[in-house]
mmCIF file of C-alpha atoms in Angstrom:
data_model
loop_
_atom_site.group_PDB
_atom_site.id
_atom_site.type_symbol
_atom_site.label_atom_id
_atom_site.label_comp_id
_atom_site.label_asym_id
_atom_site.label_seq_id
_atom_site.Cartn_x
_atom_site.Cartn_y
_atom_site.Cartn_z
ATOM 1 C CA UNK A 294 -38.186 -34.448 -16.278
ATOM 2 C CA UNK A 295 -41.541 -33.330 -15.704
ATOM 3 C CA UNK A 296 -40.872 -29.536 -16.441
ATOM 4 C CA UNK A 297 -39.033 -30.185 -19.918
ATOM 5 C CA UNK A 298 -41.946 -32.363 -20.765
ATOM 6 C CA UNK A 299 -39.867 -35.723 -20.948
ATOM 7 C CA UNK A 300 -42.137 -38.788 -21.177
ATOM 8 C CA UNK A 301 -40.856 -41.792 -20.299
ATOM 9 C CA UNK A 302 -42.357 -45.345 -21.975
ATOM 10 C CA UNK A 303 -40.369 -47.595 -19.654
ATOM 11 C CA UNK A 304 -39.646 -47.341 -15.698
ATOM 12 C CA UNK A 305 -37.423 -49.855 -13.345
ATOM 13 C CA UNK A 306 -37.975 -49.791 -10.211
ATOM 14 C CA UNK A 307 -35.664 -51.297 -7.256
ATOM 15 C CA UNK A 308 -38.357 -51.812 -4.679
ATOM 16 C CA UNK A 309 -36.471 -52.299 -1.053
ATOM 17 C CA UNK A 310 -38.994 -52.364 2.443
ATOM 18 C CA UNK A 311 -36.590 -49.015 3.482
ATOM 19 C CA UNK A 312 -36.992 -47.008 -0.061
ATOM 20 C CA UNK A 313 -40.582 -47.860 -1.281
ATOM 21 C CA UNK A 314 -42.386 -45.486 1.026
ATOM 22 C CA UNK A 315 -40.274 -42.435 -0.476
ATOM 23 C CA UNK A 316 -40.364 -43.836 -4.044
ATOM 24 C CA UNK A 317 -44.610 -44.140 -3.977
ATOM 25 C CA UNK A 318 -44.511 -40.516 -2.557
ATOM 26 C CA UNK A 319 -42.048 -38.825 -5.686
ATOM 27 C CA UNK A 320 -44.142 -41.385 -8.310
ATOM 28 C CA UNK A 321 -47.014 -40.278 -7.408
ATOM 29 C CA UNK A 322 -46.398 -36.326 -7.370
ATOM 30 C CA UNK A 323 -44.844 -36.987 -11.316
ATOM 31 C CA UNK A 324 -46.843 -36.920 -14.296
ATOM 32 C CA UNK A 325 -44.416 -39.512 -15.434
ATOM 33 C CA UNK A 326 -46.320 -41.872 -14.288
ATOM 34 C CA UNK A 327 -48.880 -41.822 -16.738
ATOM 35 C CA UNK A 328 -46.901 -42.418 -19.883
ATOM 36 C CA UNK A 329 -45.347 -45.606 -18.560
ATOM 37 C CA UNK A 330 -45.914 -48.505 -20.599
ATOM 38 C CA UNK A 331 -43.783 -50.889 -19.049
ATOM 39 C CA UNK A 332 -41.971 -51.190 -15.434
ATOM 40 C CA UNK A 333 -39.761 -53.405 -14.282
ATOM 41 C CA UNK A 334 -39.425 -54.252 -10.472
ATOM 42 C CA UNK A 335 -36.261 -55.793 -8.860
ATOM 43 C CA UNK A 336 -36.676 -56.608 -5.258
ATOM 44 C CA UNK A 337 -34.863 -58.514 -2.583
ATOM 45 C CA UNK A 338 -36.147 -60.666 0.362
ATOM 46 C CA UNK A 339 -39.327 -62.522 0.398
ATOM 47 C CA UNK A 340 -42.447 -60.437 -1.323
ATOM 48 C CA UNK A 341 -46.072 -60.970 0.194
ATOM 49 C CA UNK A 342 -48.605 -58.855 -0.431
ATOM 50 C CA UNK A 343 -48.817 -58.158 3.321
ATOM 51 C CA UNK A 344 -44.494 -57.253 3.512
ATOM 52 C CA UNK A 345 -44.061 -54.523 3.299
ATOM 53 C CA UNK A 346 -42.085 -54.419 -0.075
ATOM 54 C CA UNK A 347 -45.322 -56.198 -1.041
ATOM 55 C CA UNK A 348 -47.495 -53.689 -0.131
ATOM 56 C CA UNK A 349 -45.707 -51.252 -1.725
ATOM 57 C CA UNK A 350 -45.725 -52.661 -5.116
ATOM 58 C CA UNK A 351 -48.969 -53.520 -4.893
ATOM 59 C CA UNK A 352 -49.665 -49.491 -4.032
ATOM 60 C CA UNK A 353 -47.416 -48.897 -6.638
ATOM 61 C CA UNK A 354 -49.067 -49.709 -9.574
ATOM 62 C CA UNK A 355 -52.351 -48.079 -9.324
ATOM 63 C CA UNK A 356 -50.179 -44.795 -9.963
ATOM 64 C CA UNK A 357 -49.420 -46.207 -13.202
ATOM 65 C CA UNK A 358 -52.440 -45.688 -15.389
ATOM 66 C CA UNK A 359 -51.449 -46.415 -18.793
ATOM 67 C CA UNK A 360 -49.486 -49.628 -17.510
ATOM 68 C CA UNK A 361 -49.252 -52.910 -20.207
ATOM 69 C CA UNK A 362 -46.036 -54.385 -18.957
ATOM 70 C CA UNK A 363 -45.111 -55.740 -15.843
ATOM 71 C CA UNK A 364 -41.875 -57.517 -15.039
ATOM 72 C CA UNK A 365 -41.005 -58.655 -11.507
ATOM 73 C CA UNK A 366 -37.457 -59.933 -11.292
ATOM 74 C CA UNK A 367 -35.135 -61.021 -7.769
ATOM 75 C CA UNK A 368 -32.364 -58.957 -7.175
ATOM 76 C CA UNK A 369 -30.916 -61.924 -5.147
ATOM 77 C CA UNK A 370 -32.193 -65.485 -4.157
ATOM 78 C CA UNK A 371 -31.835 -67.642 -1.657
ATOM 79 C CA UNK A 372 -35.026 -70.827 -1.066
ATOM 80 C CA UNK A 373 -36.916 -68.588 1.089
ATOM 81 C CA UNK A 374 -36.954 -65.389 -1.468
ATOM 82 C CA UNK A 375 -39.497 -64.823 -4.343
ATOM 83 C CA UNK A 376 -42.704 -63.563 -5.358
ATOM 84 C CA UNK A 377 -45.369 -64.676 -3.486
ATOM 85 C CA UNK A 378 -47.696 -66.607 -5.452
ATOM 86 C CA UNK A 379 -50.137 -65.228 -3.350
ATOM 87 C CA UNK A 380 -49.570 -61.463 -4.347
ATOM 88 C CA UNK A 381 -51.307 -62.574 -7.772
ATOM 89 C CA UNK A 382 -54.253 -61.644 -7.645
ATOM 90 C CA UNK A 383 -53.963 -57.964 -5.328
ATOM 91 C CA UNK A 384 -51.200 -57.352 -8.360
ATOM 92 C CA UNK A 385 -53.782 -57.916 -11.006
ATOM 93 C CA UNK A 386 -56.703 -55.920 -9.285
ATOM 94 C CA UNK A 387 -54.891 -53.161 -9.215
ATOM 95 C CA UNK A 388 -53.350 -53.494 -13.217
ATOM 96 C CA UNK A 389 -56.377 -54.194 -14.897
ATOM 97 C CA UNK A 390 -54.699 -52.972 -18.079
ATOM 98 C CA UNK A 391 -51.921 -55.352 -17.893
ATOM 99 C CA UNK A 392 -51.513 -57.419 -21.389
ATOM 100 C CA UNK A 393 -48.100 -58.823 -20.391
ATOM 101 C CA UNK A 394 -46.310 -60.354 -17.363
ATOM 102 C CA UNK A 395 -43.126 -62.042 -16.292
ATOM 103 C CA UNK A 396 -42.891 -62.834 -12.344
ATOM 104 C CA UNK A 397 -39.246 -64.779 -11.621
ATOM 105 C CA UNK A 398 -38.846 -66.651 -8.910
ATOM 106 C CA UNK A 399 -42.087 -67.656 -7.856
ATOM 107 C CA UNK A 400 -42.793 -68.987 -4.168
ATOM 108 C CA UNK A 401 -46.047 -71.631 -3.712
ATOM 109 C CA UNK A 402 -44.776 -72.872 -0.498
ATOM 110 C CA UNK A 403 -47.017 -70.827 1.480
ATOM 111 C CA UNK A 404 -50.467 -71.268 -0.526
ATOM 112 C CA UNK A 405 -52.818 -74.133 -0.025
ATOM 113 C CA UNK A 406 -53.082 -76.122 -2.998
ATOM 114 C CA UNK A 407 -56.496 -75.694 -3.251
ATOM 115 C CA UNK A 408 -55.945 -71.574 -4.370
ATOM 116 C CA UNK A 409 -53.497 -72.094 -6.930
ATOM 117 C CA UNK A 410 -55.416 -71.232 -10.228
ATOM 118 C CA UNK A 411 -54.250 -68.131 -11.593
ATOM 119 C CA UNK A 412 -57.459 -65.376 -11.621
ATOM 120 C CA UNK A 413 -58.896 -64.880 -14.651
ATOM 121 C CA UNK A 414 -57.274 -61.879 -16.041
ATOM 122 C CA UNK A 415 -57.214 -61.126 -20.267
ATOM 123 C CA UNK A 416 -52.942 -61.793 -21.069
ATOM 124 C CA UNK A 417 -51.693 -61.712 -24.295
ATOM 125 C CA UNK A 418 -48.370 -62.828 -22.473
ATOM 126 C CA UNK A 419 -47.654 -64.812 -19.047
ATOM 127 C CA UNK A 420 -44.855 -66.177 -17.806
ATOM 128 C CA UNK A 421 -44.142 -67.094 -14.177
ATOM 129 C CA UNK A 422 -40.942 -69.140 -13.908
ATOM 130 C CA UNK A 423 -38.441 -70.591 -11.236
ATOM 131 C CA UNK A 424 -40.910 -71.815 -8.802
ATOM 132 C CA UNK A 425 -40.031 -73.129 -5.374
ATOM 133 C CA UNK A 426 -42.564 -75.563 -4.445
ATOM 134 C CA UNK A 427 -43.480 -77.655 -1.159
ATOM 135 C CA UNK A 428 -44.949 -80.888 -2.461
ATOM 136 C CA UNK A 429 -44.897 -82.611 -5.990
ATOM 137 C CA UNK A 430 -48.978 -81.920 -6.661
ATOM 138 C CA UNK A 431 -47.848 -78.049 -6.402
ATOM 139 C CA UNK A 432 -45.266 -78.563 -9.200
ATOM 140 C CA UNK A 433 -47.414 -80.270 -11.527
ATOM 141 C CA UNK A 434 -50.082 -77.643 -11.181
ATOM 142 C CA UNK A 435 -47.533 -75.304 -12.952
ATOM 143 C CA UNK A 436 -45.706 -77.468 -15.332
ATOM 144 C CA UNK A 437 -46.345 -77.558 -18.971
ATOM 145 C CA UNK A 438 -48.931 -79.889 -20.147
#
């Protein structure tokens, strides 16, 4: 795609612990990359930003440097699987462009209530839905007002 001067606006990814190493290697030798507008990411497992699937995205999008739209979707879900609420804020540091996001399938259980405000970060659209939560103060922090 690169030699007949294709230039793609969206990307999905499928971002697995055994592909993401060879995916960040081809991404980041394509000039692709820079026309993206919007990617998608479908994972499996638990993502933290120190898995390894985690780190990956998280190197990911710093190849991306025209980036506006992020959505982060499960593949499959069982209680244990999701997004790591604590990913957040590695994500955003390394988007700074990023206007919209949608994160599915959020996991709080492993944060400590006292870090769960979202960093300060200029969205024109957020959503972060189907949260799995380990105590009722967690789930009010992220309910509608």
């Amino acid at each position: 795609m690169d030699k007949s001067k294709v230039h793609l606006q969206k990307l999905s990814v499928y971002a697995n612990k055994k592909t993401i190493a060879t995916q960040l290697r081809s991404l980041k030798q394509s000039v692709q990359r820079h026309s993206v507008k919007q990617l998608d990411i479908y994972s499996r497992g638990n993502v933290a930003a120190d898995g390894k699937t985690g780190c990956g995205i998280c190197l990911l999008l710093p190849s991306f440097t025209g980036l506006r739209s992020l959505n982060m979707l499960k593949e499959s879900l069982s209680r244990k699987e999701g997004y790591e609420y604590r990913i957040m804020p590695h994500l955003l540091r390394r988007a700074p462009l990023l206007e919209h996001l949608v994160v599915c399938f959020v996991n709080i259980s492993r944060v400590t209530e006292k870090s769960l405000a979202m960093p300060q970060h200029p969205f024109k659209f957020l959503e972060l839905s189907h949260f799995y939560c380990d105590s009722a103060k967690q789930l009010r922090e992220f309910s509608p007002q």
